XYZ file of C-alpha atoms in Angstrom:
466
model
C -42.498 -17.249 -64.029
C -40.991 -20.497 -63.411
C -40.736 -21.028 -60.155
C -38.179 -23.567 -60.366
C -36.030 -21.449 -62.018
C -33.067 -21.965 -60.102
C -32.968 -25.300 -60.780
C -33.293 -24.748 -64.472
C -29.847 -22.669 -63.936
C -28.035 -25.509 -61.847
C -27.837 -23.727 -58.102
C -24.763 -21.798 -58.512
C -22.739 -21.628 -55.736
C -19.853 -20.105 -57.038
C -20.692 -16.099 -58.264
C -18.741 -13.551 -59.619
C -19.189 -10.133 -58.497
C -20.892 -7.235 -60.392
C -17.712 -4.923 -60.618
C -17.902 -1.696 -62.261
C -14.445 -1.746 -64.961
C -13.884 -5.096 -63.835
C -16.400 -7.971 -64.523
C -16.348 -7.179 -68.160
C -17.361 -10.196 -70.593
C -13.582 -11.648 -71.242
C -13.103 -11.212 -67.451
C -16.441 -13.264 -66.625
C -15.254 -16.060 -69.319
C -11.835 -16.161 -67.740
C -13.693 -16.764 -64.284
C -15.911 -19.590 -65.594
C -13.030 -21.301 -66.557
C -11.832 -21.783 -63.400
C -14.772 -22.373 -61.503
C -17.356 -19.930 -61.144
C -21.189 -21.020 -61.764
C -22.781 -17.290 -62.021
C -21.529 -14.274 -63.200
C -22.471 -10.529 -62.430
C -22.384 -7.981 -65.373
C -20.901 -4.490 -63.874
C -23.523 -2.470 -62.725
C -25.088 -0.201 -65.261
C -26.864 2.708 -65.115
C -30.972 2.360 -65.927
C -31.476 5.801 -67.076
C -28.391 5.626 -69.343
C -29.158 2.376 -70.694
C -32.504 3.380 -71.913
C -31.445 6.625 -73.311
C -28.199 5.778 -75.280
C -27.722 3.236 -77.163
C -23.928 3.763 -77.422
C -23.469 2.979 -73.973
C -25.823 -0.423 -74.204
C -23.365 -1.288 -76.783
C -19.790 -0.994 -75.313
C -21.124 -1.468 -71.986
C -23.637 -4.773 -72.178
C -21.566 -7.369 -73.953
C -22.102 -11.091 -73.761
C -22.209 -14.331 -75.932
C -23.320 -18.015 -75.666
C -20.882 -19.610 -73.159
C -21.938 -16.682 -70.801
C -24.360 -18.207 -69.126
C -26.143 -18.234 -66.550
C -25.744 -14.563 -66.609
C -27.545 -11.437 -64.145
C -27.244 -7.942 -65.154
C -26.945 -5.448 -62.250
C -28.875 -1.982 -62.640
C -28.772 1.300 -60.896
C -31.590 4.103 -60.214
C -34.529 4.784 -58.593
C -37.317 5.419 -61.077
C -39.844 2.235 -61.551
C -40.127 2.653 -64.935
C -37.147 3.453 -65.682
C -35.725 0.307 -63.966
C -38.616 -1.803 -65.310
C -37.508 -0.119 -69.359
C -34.123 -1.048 -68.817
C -34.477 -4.611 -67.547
C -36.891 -5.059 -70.468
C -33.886 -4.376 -73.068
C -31.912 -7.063 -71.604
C -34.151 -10.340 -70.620
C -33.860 -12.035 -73.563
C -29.665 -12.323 -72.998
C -29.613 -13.236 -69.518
C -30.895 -15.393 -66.605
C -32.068 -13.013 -63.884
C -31.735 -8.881 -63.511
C -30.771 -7.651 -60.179
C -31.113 -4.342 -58.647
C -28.121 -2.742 -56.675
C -28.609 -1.929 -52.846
C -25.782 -2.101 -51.834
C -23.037 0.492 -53.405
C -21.842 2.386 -50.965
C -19.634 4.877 -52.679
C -19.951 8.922 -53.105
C -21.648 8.401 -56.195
C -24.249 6.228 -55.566
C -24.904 9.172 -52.813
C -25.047 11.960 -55.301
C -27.159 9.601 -57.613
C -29.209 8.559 -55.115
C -28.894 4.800 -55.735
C -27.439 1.651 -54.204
C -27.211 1.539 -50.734
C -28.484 5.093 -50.444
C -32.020 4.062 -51.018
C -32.087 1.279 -48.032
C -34.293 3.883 -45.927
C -36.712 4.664 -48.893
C -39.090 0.795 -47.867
C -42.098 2.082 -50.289
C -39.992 3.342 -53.056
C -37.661 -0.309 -53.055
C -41.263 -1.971 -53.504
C -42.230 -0.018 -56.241
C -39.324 -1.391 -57.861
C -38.776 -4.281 -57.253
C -42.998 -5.347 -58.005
C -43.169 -2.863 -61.263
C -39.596 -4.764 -62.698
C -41.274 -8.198 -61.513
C -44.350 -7.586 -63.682
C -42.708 -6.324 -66.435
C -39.658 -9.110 -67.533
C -40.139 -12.685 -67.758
C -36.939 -13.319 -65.842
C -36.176 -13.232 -61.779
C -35.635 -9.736 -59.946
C -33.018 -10.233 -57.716
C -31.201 -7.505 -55.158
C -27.912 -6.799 -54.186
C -27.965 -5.565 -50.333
C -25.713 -4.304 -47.107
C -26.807 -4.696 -43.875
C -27.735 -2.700 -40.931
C -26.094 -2.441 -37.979
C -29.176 -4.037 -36.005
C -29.807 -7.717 -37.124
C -33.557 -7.202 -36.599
C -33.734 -4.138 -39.111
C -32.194 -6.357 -41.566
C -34.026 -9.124 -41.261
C -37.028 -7.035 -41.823
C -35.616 -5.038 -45.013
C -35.191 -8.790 -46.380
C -38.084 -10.131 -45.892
C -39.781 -6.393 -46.946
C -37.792 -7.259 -50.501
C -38.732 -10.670 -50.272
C -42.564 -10.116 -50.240
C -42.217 -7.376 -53.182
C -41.523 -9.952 -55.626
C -37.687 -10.176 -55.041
C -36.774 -13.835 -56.480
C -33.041 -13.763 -55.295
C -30.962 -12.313 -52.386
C -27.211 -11.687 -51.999
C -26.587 -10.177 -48.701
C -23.094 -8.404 -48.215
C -22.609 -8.707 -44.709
C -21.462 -4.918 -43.963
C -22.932 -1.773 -43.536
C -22.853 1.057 -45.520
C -19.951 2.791 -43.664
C -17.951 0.100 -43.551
C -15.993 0.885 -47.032
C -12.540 1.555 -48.022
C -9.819 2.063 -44.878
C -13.308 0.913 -42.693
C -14.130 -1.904 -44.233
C -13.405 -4.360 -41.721
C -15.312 -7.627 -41.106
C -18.319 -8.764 -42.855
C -20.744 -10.201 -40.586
C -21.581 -13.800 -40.903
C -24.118 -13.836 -38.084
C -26.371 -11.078 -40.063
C -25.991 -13.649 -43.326
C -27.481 -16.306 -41.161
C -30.299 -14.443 -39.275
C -31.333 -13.472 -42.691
C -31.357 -16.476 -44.385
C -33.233 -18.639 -41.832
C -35.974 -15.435 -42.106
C -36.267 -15.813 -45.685
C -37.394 -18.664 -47.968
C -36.113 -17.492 -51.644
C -32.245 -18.246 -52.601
C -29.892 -16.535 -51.091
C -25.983 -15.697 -51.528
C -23.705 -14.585 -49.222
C -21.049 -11.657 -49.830
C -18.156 -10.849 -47.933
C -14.974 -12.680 -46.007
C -13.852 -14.707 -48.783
C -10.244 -14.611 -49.525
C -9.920 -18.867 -50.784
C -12.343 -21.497 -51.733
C -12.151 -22.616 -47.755
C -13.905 -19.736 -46.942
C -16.435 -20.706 -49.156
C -17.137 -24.198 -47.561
C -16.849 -22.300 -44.036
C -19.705 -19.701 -45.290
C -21.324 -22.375 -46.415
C -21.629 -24.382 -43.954
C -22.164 -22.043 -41.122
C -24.910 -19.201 -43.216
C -26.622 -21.869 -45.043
C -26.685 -20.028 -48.037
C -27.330 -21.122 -51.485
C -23.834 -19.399 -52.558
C -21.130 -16.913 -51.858
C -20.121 -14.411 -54.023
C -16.498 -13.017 -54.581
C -15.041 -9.712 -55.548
C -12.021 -9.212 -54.352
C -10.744 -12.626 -53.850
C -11.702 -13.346 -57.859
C -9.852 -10.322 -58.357
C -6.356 -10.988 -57.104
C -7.303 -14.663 -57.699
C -9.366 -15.674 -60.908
C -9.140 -19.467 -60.212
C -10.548 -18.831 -56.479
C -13.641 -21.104 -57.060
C -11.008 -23.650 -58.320
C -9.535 -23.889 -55.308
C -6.073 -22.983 -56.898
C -3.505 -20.029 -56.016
C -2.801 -19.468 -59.688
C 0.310 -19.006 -61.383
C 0.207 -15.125 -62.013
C 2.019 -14.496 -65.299
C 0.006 -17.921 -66.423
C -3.855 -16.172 -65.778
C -2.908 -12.906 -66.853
C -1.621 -14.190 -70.301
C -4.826 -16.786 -70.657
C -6.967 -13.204 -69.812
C -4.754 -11.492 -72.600
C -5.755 -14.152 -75.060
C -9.511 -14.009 -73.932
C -9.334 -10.080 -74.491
C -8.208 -10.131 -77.918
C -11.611 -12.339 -78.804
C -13.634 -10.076 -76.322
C -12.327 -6.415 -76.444
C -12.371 -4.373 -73.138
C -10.869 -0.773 -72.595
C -7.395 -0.615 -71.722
C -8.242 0.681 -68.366
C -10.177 -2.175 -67.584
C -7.141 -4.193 -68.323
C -4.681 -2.281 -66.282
C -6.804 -2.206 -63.671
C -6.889 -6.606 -63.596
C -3.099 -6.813 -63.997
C -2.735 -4.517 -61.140
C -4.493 -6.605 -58.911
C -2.761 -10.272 -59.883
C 0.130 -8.304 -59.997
C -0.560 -6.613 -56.748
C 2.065 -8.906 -54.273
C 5.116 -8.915 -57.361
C 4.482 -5.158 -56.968
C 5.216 -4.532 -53.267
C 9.096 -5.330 -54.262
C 10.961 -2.109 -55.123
C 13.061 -4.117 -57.392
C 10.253 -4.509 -59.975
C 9.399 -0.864 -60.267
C 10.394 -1.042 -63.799
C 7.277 -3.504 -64.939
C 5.104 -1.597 -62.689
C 5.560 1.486 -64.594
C 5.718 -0.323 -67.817
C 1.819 -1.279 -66.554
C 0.930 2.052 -65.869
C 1.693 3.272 -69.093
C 0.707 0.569 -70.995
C -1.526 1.405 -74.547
C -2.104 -1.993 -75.985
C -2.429 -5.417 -75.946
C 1.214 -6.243 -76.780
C 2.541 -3.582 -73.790
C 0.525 -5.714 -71.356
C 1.789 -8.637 -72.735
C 5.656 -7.643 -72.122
C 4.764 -6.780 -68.758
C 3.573 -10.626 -68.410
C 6.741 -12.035 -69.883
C 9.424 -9.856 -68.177
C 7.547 -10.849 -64.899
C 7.899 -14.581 -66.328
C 10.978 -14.253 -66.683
C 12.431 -12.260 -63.991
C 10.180 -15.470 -61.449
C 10.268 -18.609 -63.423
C 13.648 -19.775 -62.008
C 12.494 -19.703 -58.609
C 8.905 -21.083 -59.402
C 10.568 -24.264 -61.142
C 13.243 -24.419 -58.166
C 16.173 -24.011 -60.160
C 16.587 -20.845 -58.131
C 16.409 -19.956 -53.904
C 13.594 -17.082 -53.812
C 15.247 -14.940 -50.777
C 12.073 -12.556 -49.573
C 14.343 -10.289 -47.625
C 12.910 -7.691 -49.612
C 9.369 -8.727 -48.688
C 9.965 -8.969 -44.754
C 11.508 -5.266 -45.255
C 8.413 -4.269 -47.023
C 5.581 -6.083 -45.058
C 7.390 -6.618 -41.408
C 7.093 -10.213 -42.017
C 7.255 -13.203 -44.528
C 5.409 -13.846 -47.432
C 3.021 -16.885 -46.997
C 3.121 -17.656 -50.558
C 5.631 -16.853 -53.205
C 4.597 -13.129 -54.581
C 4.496 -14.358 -58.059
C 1.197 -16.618 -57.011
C -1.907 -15.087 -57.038
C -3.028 -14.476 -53.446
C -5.568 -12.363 -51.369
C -5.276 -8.715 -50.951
C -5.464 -8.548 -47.066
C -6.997 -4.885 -45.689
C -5.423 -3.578 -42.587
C -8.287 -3.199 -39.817
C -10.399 0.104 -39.238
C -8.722 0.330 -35.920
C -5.441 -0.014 -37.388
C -6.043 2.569 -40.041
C -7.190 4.764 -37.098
C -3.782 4.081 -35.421
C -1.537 4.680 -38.766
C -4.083 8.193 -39.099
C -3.017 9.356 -35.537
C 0.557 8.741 -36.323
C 0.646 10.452 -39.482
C -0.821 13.943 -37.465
C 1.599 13.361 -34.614
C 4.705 12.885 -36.772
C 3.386 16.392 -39.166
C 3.015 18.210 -35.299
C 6.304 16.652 -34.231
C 8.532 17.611 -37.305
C 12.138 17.870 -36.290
C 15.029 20.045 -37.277
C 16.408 17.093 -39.754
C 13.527 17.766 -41.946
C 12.718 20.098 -44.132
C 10.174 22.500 -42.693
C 8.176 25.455 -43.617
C 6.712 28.581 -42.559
C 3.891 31.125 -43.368
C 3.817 34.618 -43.323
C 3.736 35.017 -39.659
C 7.345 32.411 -38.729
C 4.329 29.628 -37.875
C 5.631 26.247 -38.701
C 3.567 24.577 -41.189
C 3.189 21.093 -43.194
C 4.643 20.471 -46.406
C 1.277 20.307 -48.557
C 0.026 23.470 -46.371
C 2.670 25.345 -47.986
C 2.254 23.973 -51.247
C -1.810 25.058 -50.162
C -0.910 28.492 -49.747
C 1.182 29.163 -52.779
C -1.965 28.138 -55.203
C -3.477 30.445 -53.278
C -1.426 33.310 -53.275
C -1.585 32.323 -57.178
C -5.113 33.179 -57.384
C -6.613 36.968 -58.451
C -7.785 38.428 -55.671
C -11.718 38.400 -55.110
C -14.298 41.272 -55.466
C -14.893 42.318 -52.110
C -18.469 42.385 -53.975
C -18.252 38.518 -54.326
C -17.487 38.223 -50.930
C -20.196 40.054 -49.357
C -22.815 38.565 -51.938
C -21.112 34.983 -50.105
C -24.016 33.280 -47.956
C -22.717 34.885 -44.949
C -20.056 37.314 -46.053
C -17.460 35.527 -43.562
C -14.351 33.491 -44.916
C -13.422 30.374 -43.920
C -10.758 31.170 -40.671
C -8.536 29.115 -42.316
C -5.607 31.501 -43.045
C -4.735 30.065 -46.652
C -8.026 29.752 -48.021
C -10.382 32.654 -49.140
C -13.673 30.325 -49.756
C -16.866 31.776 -47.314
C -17.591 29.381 -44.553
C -20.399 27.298 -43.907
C -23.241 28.925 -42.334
C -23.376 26.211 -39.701
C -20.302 25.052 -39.441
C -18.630 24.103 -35.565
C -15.526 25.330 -36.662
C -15.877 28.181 -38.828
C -14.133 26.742 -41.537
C -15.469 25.962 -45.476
C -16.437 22.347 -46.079
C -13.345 21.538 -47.685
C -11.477 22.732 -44.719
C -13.879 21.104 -42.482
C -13.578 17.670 -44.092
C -9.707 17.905 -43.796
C -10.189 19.217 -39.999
C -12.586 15.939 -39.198
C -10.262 13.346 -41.284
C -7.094 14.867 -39.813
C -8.601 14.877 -36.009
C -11.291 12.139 -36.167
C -13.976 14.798 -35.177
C -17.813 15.392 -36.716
C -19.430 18.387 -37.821
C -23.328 18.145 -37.989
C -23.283 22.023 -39.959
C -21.318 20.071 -42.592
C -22.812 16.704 -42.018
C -19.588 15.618 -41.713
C -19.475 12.158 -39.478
C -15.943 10.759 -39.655
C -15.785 9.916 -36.284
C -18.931 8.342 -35.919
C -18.540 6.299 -38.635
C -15.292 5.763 -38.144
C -16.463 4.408 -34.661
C -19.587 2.507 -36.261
C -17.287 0.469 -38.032
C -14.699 -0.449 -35.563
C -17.345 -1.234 -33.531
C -19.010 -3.714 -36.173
C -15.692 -5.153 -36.419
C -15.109 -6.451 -33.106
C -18.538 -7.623 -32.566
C -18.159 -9.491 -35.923
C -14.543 -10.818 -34.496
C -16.089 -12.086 -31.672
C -18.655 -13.936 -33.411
C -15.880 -15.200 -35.767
């Protein structure tokens, strides 16, 4: 291989996420338009790829002005991986392997970020997909929470033959409501370890963030995900015009077809700020119904025209509604694309705790309800116990055939409980139990509260650095 290589592709600095449903081919053209230099496909799934050709079809799409181009894959079979990558080297610059999904699926799949313990089975990959395309291996990664241990999975994929590194600067549990802070500091400790290219992932909401990541990691590039989501001109260095980029997507989707989900999922998020106003309810559910091209389209122009006025000045834009909404003003007019900004894990914590207190704490103005014994009890435990009371009774046959013949001690539910669970309860109940009262159970291997403390935790240290 050549080992200048990413020279021959000009150093991009400016990279588009892979996305699952969202960095479809009309989505990645859009994005080169304004800006980006390197585009993700959304991640696909090795064995699938290999086996049926349908899904190579709808899902790897591409043409000649989408380049330079990496396709993401998922799995963890060597030859499998190394079969897949082969079907694709020919259209595209570089194939990279995820690490770094940190979702339920990827769990049950045992993929992404899942297999960051598994050291010999990551160089297996990476060195059989490395001798077996003509193009770079690259890997997508999260961190660990120990800057050492990550410097040493790095430079671990480094010396299997990885060619390219994009670091997202979180850990695994830090996802969703916990997402929190990306930490810069791991970025940098990792790049002055390694001596391949490198991108950074994580933290960037504008194109200042960029230069900032930039300048203080030493990367080769950032990626974006979110920030080119609610903001497709990020790399431009523009807050777009929202109505303006949807429509110019539009057009580049009737050229490039895309399910309609993948659509409604795009307007959504350019949409997302004009949607926080109660007073455009009506074009939100026009979106969420939307079948075709046109339907997408009228959501576009009613938004046009409904904001036009006050984007040319002819009208005042009052954001009353806004401070109502969001306890205080909007920094830029909701009709311009702008980040969407995550509350903190320790906030989400917070809002969680008020949630249980205010169900514990109903008072006489509400509505409340009761089971069969006069107990007071939560609106969707009622509706909990009326399914229930729905369902045919069970065999006592079934039940003593359960693992341990015990049921859950949840009243409302008749499902046996887990043989080593703290509380006695199912794992359904369990999970509720441990959500509702930030608790663990190891029975269930159920850790919200250690995670949920993992990831606070990362977060300050990374504010602190920041």
């Amino acid at each position: 291989m050549n080992e200048d290589w990413f020279e021959v592709i000009g150093r991009p600095q400016y990279v588009v996420a892979p996305m699952v449903d969202a960095s479809e081919l009309a989505w990645r053209l859009l994005s080169r338009r304004h800006g980006a230099t390197l585009c993700y496909t959304p991640m696909l799934h090795s064995t699938v790829f290999i086996k049926d050709p349908k899904y190579r079809k709808e899902n790897f799409t591409t043409c000649t002005e989408d380049r330079p181009l990496f396709v993401q894959f998922c799995g963890n079979n060597p030859e499998t991986m190394a079969a897949a990558a082969k079907l694709v080297e020919s259209d595209c610059d570089g194939i990279d392997i995820n690490l770094g999904c940190p979702q339920s699926i990827a769990k049950r799949g045992r993929y992404g970020s899942f297999l960051q313990e598994e050291w010999q089975l990551l160089r297996d990959i990476v060195s059989t997909m490395s001798k077996t395309v003509s193009v770079p291996i690259t890997c997508k990664v999260r961190v660990f929470e120990s800057i050492e241990k990550s410097v040493q999975y790095a430079l671990m994929l480094q010396d299997a033959g990885c060619k390219l590194l994009t670091v997202h600067g979180r850990t695994r549990e830090q996802k969703g409501p916990l997402t929190g802070i990306a930490s810069w500091e791991h970025i940098k400790a990792i790049r002055d370890a390694i001596s391949i290219p490198m991108f950074a992932n994580g933290n960037i909401q504008c194109l200042q963030d960029v230069e900032r990541c930039l300048q203080y990691t030493k990367v080769d590039g950032v990626m974006s995900a979110e920030g080119n989501l609610t903001n497709p001109a990020i790399f431009e260095g523009i807050n777009s015009v929202s109505w303006e980029i949807a429509l110019e997507y539009l057009d580049l989707v009737e050229t490039y077809p895309c399910p309609t989900s993948y659509i409604r999922g795009h307007l959504f998020k350019i949409f997302h700020k004009v949607f926080t106003f109660d007073s455009n309810n009506e074009e939100r559910q026009l979106l969420a119904t939307a079948q075709c091209l046109d339907d997408f389209k009228q959501v576009c122009i009613k938004i046009k025209n409904k904001y036009l006025p006050y984007h040319e000045g002819r009208l005042q834009f009052d954001d009353n509604e806004g401070i109502t909404r969001n306890q205080k003003s909007l920094i830029l007019p909701p009709w311009i694309c702008q980040p969407y900004v995550r509350m903190s894990p320790d906030e989400h914590t917070k809002k969680m705790e008020r949630i249980v207190n205010s169900q514990d704490n109903n008072n006489d103005s509400k509505r409340t309800f009761e089971d069969n014994d006069g107990n007071k009890i939560s609106r969707k435990k009622m509706k909990k116990m009326r399914r229930v009371m729905r369902r045919p009774v069970k065999p006592e046959e079934a039940l003593k055939n359960s693992r341990s013949g015990d049921i859950c001690v949840n009243d409302t539910c008749p499902n046996p409980l887990g043989g080593k669970c703290e509380y006695q309860l199912c794992k359904k109940c369990c999970r509720n139990k441990c959500y509702e009262e930030n608790r663990d159970c190891k029975g269930h291997r159920i850790l919200v509260k250690t995670r949920r403390e993992m990831a606070i935790s990362f977060a300050q240290n990374a504010d602190k650095i920041a």
